[in-house]
Coordinates of C-alpha atoms and ligand atoms in Angstrom, one line a residue:
M136 CA 18.7 -8.7 -22.3
I137 CA 18.1 -9.0 -18.5
V138 CA 18.0 -6.6 -15.6
M139 CA 20.1 -7.7 -12.6
K140 CA 19.4 -5.8 -9.3
F141 CA 21.7 -6.3 -6.4
G142 CA 20.4 -5.2 -3.0
G143 CA 22.3 -3.9 0.0
S144 CA 22.3 -7.3 1.7
S145 CA 24.3 -8.7 -1.3
L146 CA 26.8 -5.8 -0.9
T147 CA 28.0 -5.9 2.6
N148 CA 31.8 -6.7 2.3
S149 CA 34.5 -7.2 -0.4
G150 CA 33.8 -10.9 -0.4
N151 CA 30.1 -10.7 -1.5
I152 CA 30.8 -7.8 -3.8
K153 CA 33.3 -10.1 -5.6
N154 CA 30.5 -12.7 -5.8
V155 CA 28.3 -10.1 -7.4
A156 CA 31.0 -9.3 -10.0
E157 CA 31.3 -13.0 -10.8
I158 CA 27.6 -13.5 -11.2
I159 CA 27.5 -10.5 -13.6
E160 CA 30.4 -12.0 -15.5
E161 CA 28.6 -15.4 -15.8
N162 CA 25.6 -13.6 -17.3
R163 CA 27.5 -11.4 -19.7
D164 CA 26.0 -13.1 -22.8
R165 CA 22.5 -12.2 -21.6
H166 CA 23.4 -8.5 -21.9
P167 CA 22.8 -7.5 -18.2
V168 CA 21.7 -4.0 -17.2
V169 CA 22.8 -3.8 -13.6
V170 CA 20.8 -1.9 -10.9
I171 CA 22.4 -1.4 -7.5
S172 CA 21.5 -0.4 -4.0
A173 CA 23.8 1.3 -1.5
L174 CA 26.2 -1.1 0.3
G175 CA 24.3 -2.8 3.1
G176 CA 23.5 -0.5 6.0
T177 CA 24.7 2.7 4.2
T178 CA 21.2 4.2 3.9
D179 CA 20.7 3.8 7.6
D180 CA 24.1 5.3 8.3
L181 CA 23.3 8.3 6.2
L182 CA 20.0 8.8 8.0
Q183 CA 22.0 8.7 11.2
L184 CA 24.4 11.3 9.9
K185 CA 21.5 13.6 9.2
E186 CA 20.5 13.3 12.9
H187 CA 24.0 14.0 13.9
A188 CA 24.1 17.1 11.6
L189 CA 20.9 18.3 13.1
A190 CA 22.5 17.9 16.5
G191 CA 25.4 20.0 15.3
H192 CA 28.1 17.5 14.5
A193 CA 28.3 14.9 11.7
D194 CA 31.5 13.0 11.0
I195 CA 31.7 11.1 7.7
C196 CA 34.9 9.2 8.7
M197 CA 33.4 5.8 9.5
I198 CA 31.3 5.6 6.3
R199 CA 34.2 6.8 4.2
E200 CA 36.6 4.4 5.8
R201 CA 34.3 1.5 5.1
H202 CA 33.9 2.3 1.4
D203 CA 37.6 3.1 1.0
S204 CA 38.7 -0.1 2.6
I205 CA 36.4 -2.2 0.5
L206 CA 38.0 -0.5 -2.6
D207 CA 41.4 -1.6 -1.2
E208 CA 40.3 -5.1 -0.4
L209 CA 39.0 -5.5 -3.9
G210 CA 42.4 -4.3 -5.2
I211 CA 40.9 -1.3 -7.0
V212 CA 44.0 0.9 -7.2
T213 CA 42.6 3.8 -9.3
Q214 CA 39.9 5.5 -7.4
P215 CA 36.7 5.6 -9.5
E216 CA 36.1 8.9 -11.3
G217 CA 34.2 11.4 -9.1
W218 CA 34.8 9.4 -5.9
N219 CA 36.3 12.3 -4.0
D220 CA 33.6 14.7 -5.3
L221 CA 30.9 12.5 -3.7
W222 CA 32.6 12.7 -0.3
D223 CA 32.9 16.5 -0.7
E224 CA 29.2 16.6 -1.7
L225 CA 28.3 14.5 1.4
N226 CA 30.2 16.9 3.7
S227 CA 28.6 19.9 2.1
V228 CA 25.0 18.5 2.4
L229 CA 25.6 17.7 6.0
L230 CA 26.9 21.2 6.6
R231 CA 23.9 22.7 4.9
I232 CA 21.6 20.5 7.0
S233 CA 23.3 21.6 10.2
F234 CA 22.9 25.3 9.3
N235 CA 19.5 25.1 7.7
M236 CA 17.7 22.7 10.0
D237 CA 14.3 23.6 8.6
R238 CA 15.4 22.5 5.1
A239 CA 16.8 19.2 6.3
D240 CA 14.0 17.2 4.8
M241 CA 14.5 18.9 1.4
L242 CA 18.1 17.9 1.5
E243 CA 17.5 14.3 2.6
G244 CA 17.1 12.9 -1.0
Q245 CA 20.5 14.3 -1.9
L246 CA 22.1 13.0 1.2
L247 CA 20.7 9.5 0.8
S248 CA 21.6 9.4 -2.9
I249 CA 25.3 9.4 -2.1
G250 CA 25.0 5.7 -0.9
E251 CA 23.8 4.4 -4.3
R252 CA 26.1 6.7 -6.3
L253 CA 29.2 5.4 -4.4
A254 CA 28.1 1.8 -4.8
A255 CA 27.5 2.1 -8.6
K256 CA 31.0 3.7 -9.0
L257 CA 32.6 1.0 -6.9
L258 CA 31.0 -1.9 -8.8
A259 CA 31.7 -0.4 -12.2
A260 CA 35.3 0.0 -11.2
L261 CA 35.5 -3.6 -10.1
L262 CA 34.0 -4.9 -13.3
N263 CA 36.4 -2.8 -15.4
D264 CA 39.4 -4.1 -13.3
R265 CA 38.2 -7.7 -14.0
G266 CA 38.2 -6.9 -17.8
L267 CA 34.4 -6.4 -18.1
P268 CA 33.9 -3.0 -19.6
S269 CA 31.3 -1.2 -17.5
V270 CA 30.0 2.4 -16.9
S271 CA 28.2 3.7 -13.9
Y272 CA 25.1 6.0 -14.3
D273 CA 23.1 8.0 -11.9
A274 CA 19.4 7.2 -12.3
W275 CA 18.6 10.8 -13.6
D276 CA 21.0 10.2 -16.5
V277 CA 18.9 7.3 -17.7
G278 CA 15.5 9.0 -17.5
F279 CA 14.5 9.1 -13.8
I280 CA 13.7 12.8 -13.8
E281 CA 10.5 14.8 -13.4
I282 CA 9.3 12.3 -10.8
S283 CA 6.2 13.6 -9.0
D284 CA 5.7 12.9 -5.3
K285 CA 3.2 10.2 -6.1
L286 CA 5.1 8.2 -8.7
V287 CA 2.6 6.9 -11.3
L288 CA 4.0 3.5 -12.1
N289 CA 2.5 3.0 -15.5
N290 CA 3.4 6.5 -16.6
P291 CA 4.3 6.0 -20.3
D292 CA 6.4 9.2 -20.3
L293 CA 8.7 7.8 -17.7
L294 CA 9.1 4.5 -19.4
N295 CA 9.7 6.2 -22.8
R296 CA 12.3 8.5 -21.2
I297 CA 14.1 5.5 -19.7
Y298 CA 13.9 3.7 -23.0
N299 CA 15.3 6.7 -25.0
C300 CA 18.2 7.1 -22.6
L301 CA 19.0 3.5 -22.2
H302 CA 18.5 1.7 -25.5
K303 CA 21.6 3.4 -27.0
V304 CA 23.9 2.3 -24.1
T305 CA 22.5 -1.2 -23.9
A306 CA 23.3 -2.1 -27.5
A307 CA 25.1 -5.5 -27.9
E308 CA 28.7 -4.3 -27.7
S309 CA 28.2 -1.5 -25.2
P310 CA 29.9 -1.6 -21.7
I311 CA 27.7 -3.0 -19.0
P312 CA 25.6 -0.1 -17.4
V313 CA 25.6 -0.1 -13.6
I314 CA 22.7 2.2 -12.6
T315 CA 21.9 3.6 -9.2
G316 CA 18.6 2.2 -7.8
Y317 CA 16.3 4.1 -5.4
I318 CA 17.0 7.7 -6.5
A319 CA 15.6 10.1 -9.0
R320 CA 15.1 13.8 -9.6
K321 CA 11.8 15.6 -9.1
C322 CA 10.1 18.1 -11.4
D323 CA 12.0 20.9 -9.7
G324 CA 15.4 19.1 -10.3
K325 CA 15.8 18.2 -6.6
I326 CA 17.0 14.7 -5.7
T327 CA 14.4 12.4 -4.2
T328 CA 14.1 8.7 -3.4
L329 CA 11.6 6.0 -4.4
G330 CA 11.1 5.0 -0.7
R331 CA 13.0 2.4 1.3
N332 CA 14.0 -0.6 -0.7
G333 CA 13.1 1.4 -3.8
S334 CA 15.9 -0.1 -6.0
D335 CA 13.5 -3.0 -6.7
L336 CA 11.2 -0.5 -8.3
T337 CA 14.0 1.1 -10.3
A338 CA 14.9 -2.3 -11.7
S339 CA 11.3 -3.2 -12.6
L340 CA 10.8 0.2 -14.4
I341 CA 14.0 -0.3 -16.4
G342 CA 13.0 -3.8 -17.2
A343 CA 9.6 -2.7 -18.4
A344 CA 11.0 0.2 -20.4
L345 CA 13.5 -2.0 -22.2
K346 CA 11.1 -5.0 -22.4
V347 CA 13.9 -7.3 -21.1
N348 CA 13.5 -11.1 -21.0
E349 CA 13.9 -11.3 -17.2
I350 CA 14.3 -9.1 -14.1
Q351 CA 16.5 -10.7 -11.4
Y352 CA 16.5 -9.5 -7.8
W353 CA 19.7 -10.8 -6.1
K354 CA 19.3 -10.9 -2.3
D355 CA 20.7 -12.8 0.6
V356 CA 17.9 -15.4 0.7
D357 CA 16.8 -18.1 -1.7
G358 CA 13.5 -16.3 -2.5
I359 CA 10.0 -16.6 -1.2
M360 CA 9.3 -19.0 1.7
T361 CA 6.0 -20.4 2.9
A362 CA 6.4 -18.3 6.1
D363 CA 8.9 -16.1 7.8
P364 CA 11.7 -18.5 8.7
K365 CA 12.3 -16.5 11.9
K366 CA 8.9 -17.5 13.1
V367 CA 8.6 -21.0 11.5
N368 CA 11.6 -23.4 11.5
S369 CA 10.0 -25.7 9.0
A370 CA 9.3 -22.9 6.4
K371 CA 9.8 -24.2 2.9
H372 CA 11.1 -22.6 -0.2
V373 CA 8.5 -21.6 -2.9
P374 CA 9.9 -22.1 -6.4
L375 CA 7.1 -20.6 -8.5
I376 CA 4.5 -18.0 -7.8
S377 CA 2.1 -15.8 -9.9
F378 CA 2.3 -12.0 -10.1
Q379 CA -1.0 -11.8 -8.3
E380 CA 0.2 -13.9 -5.5
A381 CA 3.5 -12.1 -5.3
S382 CA 1.8 -8.7 -5.1
E383 CA -0.6 -9.9 -2.4
L384 CA 2.5 -11.2 -0.5
A385 CA 4.3 -7.9 -0.8
F386 CA 1.3 -5.9 0.3
F387 CA 0.5 -8.2 3.2
G388 CA 3.7 -8.2 5.0
S389 CA 6.4 -10.2 3.1
K390 CA 9.6 -8.0 3.1
I391 CA 11.0 -9.8 0.2
L392 CA 9.9 -7.3 -2.5
H393 CA 9.0 -3.7 -2.6
P394 CA 5.2 -3.8 -3.2
S395 CA 5.2 -1.3 -6.1
S396 CA 8.0 -3.1 -7.9
I397 CA 5.8 -5.9 -9.2
K398 CA 3.4 -3.8 -11.3
P399 CA 5.7 -2.6 -14.1
A400 CA 7.0 -6.2 -14.7
W401 CA 3.5 -7.6 -14.4
D402 CA 2.0 -5.1 -16.9
N403 CA 4.7 -6.2 -19.4
G404 CA 4.6 -9.9 -18.6
I405 CA 8.3 -9.9 -17.7
P406 CA 9.2 -12.8 -15.3
I407 CA 10.9 -11.8 -12.1
S408 CA 13.5 -14.1 -10.4
I409 CA 14.6 -13.8 -6.8
K410 CA 18.0 -15.3 -6.4
N411 CA 20.6 -15.7 -3.6
T412 CA 24.0 -14.0 -4.2
A413 CA 25.6 -16.5 -1.8
A414 CA 24.2 -19.5 -3.7
P415 CA 23.7 -18.4 -7.3
D416 CA 23.1 -22.0 -8.6
R417 CA 20.0 -22.5 -6.5
H418 CA 16.7 -22.1 -8.2
G419 CA 15.3 -19.1 -6.2
T420 CA 11.7 -18.1 -6.8
T421 CA 10.3 -17.2 -10.2
I422 CA 7.3 -14.9 -10.5
V423 CA 5.4 -15.5 -13.7
L424 CA 2.2 -14.4 -15.4
G425 CA 0.0 -17.4 -15.2
L426 CA 0.5 -20.6 -13.3
P427 CA -0.7 -24.0 -14.5
D428 CA -4.0 -24.9 -12.9
E429 CA -2.4 -27.8 -11.2
S430 CA -0.7 -25.6 -8.7
P431 CA -3.5 -24.9 -6.2
G432 CA -3.0 -24.5 -2.5
I433 CA -1.6 -21.9 -0.1
K434 CA 1.8 -20.6 -1.3
A435 CA 2.6 -18.6 1.8
I436 CA 1.4 -17.3 5.1
T437 CA 2.3 -13.7 5.9
S438 CA 1.5 -11.2 8.7
K439 CA 1.2 -7.5 8.9
R440 CA 1.5 -6.1 12.4
N441 CA 0.4 -3.0 14.2
V442 CA -2.9 -2.8 12.3
T443 CA -5.8 -0.6 13.4
L444 CA -9.4 -1.8 12.9
V445 CA -12.3 0.6 12.4
D446 CA -15.8 -0.8 12.9
I447 CA -18.6 1.4 11.7
T448 CA -22.4 0.7 12.2
S449 CA -25.3 2.8 11.0
L450 CA -28.8 1.7 11.6
D451 CA -30.1 4.7 9.7
M452 CA -28.7 3.2 6.5
V453 CA -30.9 0.1 6.4
G454 CA -32.3 -0.1 2.8
Q455 CA -30.5 3.2 1.8
Y456 CA -27.8 3.5 -0.8
G457 CA -24.6 5.6 -0.5
F458 CA -23.4 4.4 2.9
L459 CA -20.1 3.1 1.7
A460 CA -19.6 6.1 -0.6
R461 CA -20.1 8.4 2.4
V462 CA -17.6 6.3 4.5
F463 CA -15.0 6.2 1.8
E464 CA -15.2 9.9 1.1
I465 CA -14.0 10.5 4.6
F466 CA -11.1 8.0 4.3
R467 CA -10.1 9.7 1.0
D468 CA -10.2 13.2 2.6
L469 CA -8.0 12.0 5.4
K470 CA -5.6 10.2 3.0
L471 CA -6.2 6.9 4.9
S472 CA -5.6 3.8 2.8
V473 CA -7.7 0.7 3.6
D474 CA -6.3 -2.8 3.5
L475 CA -9.1 -5.1 4.3
M476 CA -12.8 -4.7 4.5
A477 CA -15.8 -6.7 5.6
T478 CA -19.3 -5.3 5.0
S479 CA -23.0 -5.9 5.7
E480 CA -26.0 -3.8 4.9
V481 CA -25.5 -1.4 7.8
S482 CA -22.0 -1.9 9.0
V483 CA -18.5 -2.1 7.7
S484 CA -15.2 -3.1 9.3
L485 CA -11.9 -1.8 7.9
S486 CA -8.3 -2.3 8.6
L487 CA -5.7 0.5 8.3
D488 CA -1.9 0.1 8.6
E489 CA -1.3 3.8 9.1
A490 CA -2.9 5.1 12.3
H491 CA -2.9 8.8 11.6
S492 CA -5.8 11.2 11.9
L493 CA -7.9 8.8 14.0
P494 CA -9.6 11.5 16.1
Q495 CA -10.7 13.3 13.0
L496 CA -11.9 10.1 11.4
K497 CA -14.0 9.2 14.5
D498 CA -15.4 12.6 14.6
R499 CA -16.6 12.6 11.0
L500 CA -17.9 9.1 11.0
E501 CA -19.8 9.6 14.3
K502 CA -22.0 12.2 12.5
F503 CA -23.9 9.3 11.0
S504 CA -22.8 6.1 12.6
R505 CA -21.4 4.3 15.7
V506 CA -17.7 3.9 15.6
N507 CA -15.3 1.6 17.4
I508 CA -11.6 1.9 16.8
L509 CA -9.3 -1.0 17.9
S510 CA -5.5 -0.9 17.8
G511 CA -2.9 -3.6 18.4
K512 CA -4.3 -6.0 15.7
A513 CA -2.5 -8.0 13.0
I514 CA -3.6 -9.3 9.6
I515 CA -2.7 -12.9 8.8
S516 CA -2.9 -13.6 5.1
L517 CA -3.0 -16.9 3.3
I518 CA -1.7 -16.3 -0.2
G519 CA -2.2 -18.7 -3.1
H520 CA -4.5 -20.1 -5.7
V521 CA -7.2 -20.8 -3.2
S522 CA -9.4 -23.2 -5.1
Q523 CA -10.7 -25.2 -2.2
T524 CA -11.7 -22.3 0.0
T525 CA -14.2 -24.1 2.2
S526 CA -11.9 -26.9 3.2
I527 CA -9.0 -24.4 3.8
L528 CA -11.2 -22.2 6.0
Q529 CA -12.3 -25.2 7.9
Q530 CA -8.8 -26.2 8.6
V531 CA -7.8 -22.7 9.5
F532 CA -10.7 -22.2 11.9
V533 CA -10.3 -25.5 13.6
T534 CA -6.6 -24.9 14.1
L535 CA -7.2 -21.4 15.5
N536 CA -10.0 -22.6 17.7
N537 CA -7.8 -25.4 19.1
S538 CA -5.2 -22.8 19.9
H539 CA -7.8 -20.4 21.5
I540 CA -7.0 -17.7 19.0
E541 CA -10.0 -15.5 18.2
V542 CA -10.6 -14.2 14.7
I543 CA -11.8 -10.7 14.8
M544 CA -12.5 -10.1 11.1
I545 CA -12.2 -12.1 7.9
S546 CA -11.9 -11.1 4.2
Q547 CA -11.6 -13.1 1.1
G548 CA -11.6 -11.7 -2.4
M549 CA -13.3 -13.3 -5.4
S550 CA -9.8 -13.4 -7.1
R551 CA -9.1 -16.1 -4.6
A552 CA -5.4 -15.2 -4.2
N553 CA -5.8 -14.1 -0.6
I554 CA -7.7 -15.1 2.5
S555 CA -7.0 -12.6 5.2
F556 CA -8.1 -12.4 8.8
V557 CA -7.4 -10.2 11.8
V558 CA -6.2 -11.4 15.2
D559 CA -4.8 -9.8 18.3
D560 CA -1.2 -8.7 17.6
E561 CA 0.1 -10.8 20.5
N562 CA -1.2 -14.0 18.8
V563 CA 0.7 -13.5 15.5
T564 CA 3.6 -15.9 16.0
T565 CA 1.5 -18.7 17.5
C566 CA -1.1 -18.2 14.8
I567 CA 1.4 -18.5 12.0
Q568 CA 3.2 -21.5 13.5
Q569 CA -0.1 -23.4 14.1
L570 CA -1.4 -22.6 10.6
H571 CA 1.9 -23.6 9.0
N572 CA 1.9 -26.8 10.9
C573 CA -1.6 -27.6 9.8
L574 CA -1.4 -26.5 6.2
Y575 CA 2.1 -27.7 5.2
D576 CA 3.5 -30.0 7.8
L577 CA 0.6 -32.3 8.8
Q578 CA -0.9 -32.4 5.3
Q579 CA -4.0 -34.0 6.8
P580 CA -7.3 -32.8 8.1
V581 CA -7.3 -31.5 11.6
A582 CA -9.8 -32.5 14.2
M583 CA -11.8 -30.0 16.1
K584 CA -11.4 -29.8 19.9
S585 CA -14.6 -27.8 20.5
S586 CA -17.1 -26.0 18.3
N587 CA -16.7 -22.7 19.9
I588 CA -15.6 -20.7 17.0
N589 CA -16.2 -17.0 17.5
T590 CA -15.9 -14.6 14.5
Q591 CA -17.5 -11.4 13.4
N592 CA -17.6 -12.8 9.9
R593 CA -20.1 -11.3 7.4
D594 CA -20.4 -11.2 3.7
T595 CA -17.0 -10.1 2.8
I596 CA -15.2 -8.3 0.0
H597 CA -11.6 -7.6 -0.4
A598 CA -10.5 -4.0 -0.4
Ligands
LIG1118 N1 19.4 1.8 -0.2 C1 18.0 1.9 -0.1 C2 17.5 1.4 1.2 O1 18.2 0.9 2.0 C3 17.3 1.4 -1.3 C4 17.3 -0.1 -1.5 O2 18.0 -0.8 -0.8 O3 16.7 -0.6 -2.4 O4 16.3 1.4 1.4
MG1119 MG1 17.7 -2.7 0.5

């Protein structure tokens, strides 16, 4: 059995939706469980409708016309069951939002759910028309209920519930289930979402619950690249990557996978494949448990922008214990999550990607330390099986020095899957281009132009 998840970028028009149906057909012997996002752009359109409703007038015509004409173009003559009910529900939610503005956020989950629910009905109808028996399910009918605000990913109750609901409908001769990604019901029964691009997570949880052989993410790209092709023309395709590398990539800026979606598959050792709907025969990228030792080197370079740095120094703490505990208590209280960290005996530098509560943070830290907060920074991460750290760092610093890019902080974990450093945000593109050039394109040691390398490097650990 496999899980096949199709993202919105694979569902933008009748042409690529037909490709999706063909791909499912070709894999029918592997007993696919299909997870689907809303048609490309629909979630954004629904969010826009919410704004229009708040402003007093929301019109569903455009979004309805788009879906109806795709049904027409696909030759689906019988409207899927419940199709009209969903449009009525959309109208009624928008009306409630415009009359109950203060409850708009509570109704947002229900509003956004319509996109995935329409898409699942549409695809199941198409598969049935093509002679492939298929049934659409809303996520809450297959166990995605009682979801708390902070979804605990290894929650065995959730996985058991999904298993209990799905194992009956995924027996060998059952129709293919087409399940809505992204949406769920909370403990109070209200509809919620798993966060933008959350269908990846739905697919991974279903894969983990059913212990499938493979989880496939079908997108509009061939998989993971050595760098963002929009920044680096010569970016190369990465065929194989470990779970650890993939999760570092997802957390440190690659948009290819929802960061939380890796864990359920990883915990259960289920390989993930990223494939291109427009070129299904190409290899894509496979994420696996362990990589052979002979695959060292940097797999990819990513960037995370708009990062804030917090530099904390406390001379009172020389020889004392508890400094970091005191610092982290404050971060926990303010719900600030730390990405990178570099420490010494009396000081610590941290990076944050959410810049909320900074005045309170400064206030509390200044009770026992000197604090400097810098915004407009970016994290560049080199992800891979970094077995020759020293020589890689040498190449990195020589390259950056030659390009006059200053490194403000550096962090490398013992796990050696990630070397990250912080630069000014304005240097990101040059930095990635130069590093890609040196690490992938030149494939030979770079010569230093001058020895003036300026970093605030200290003993580092990776947060
Ligand atoms: N449709 C949702 C979004 O656009 C969920 C997803 O695509 O996975 O974020
Ligand atoms: Mg998406």
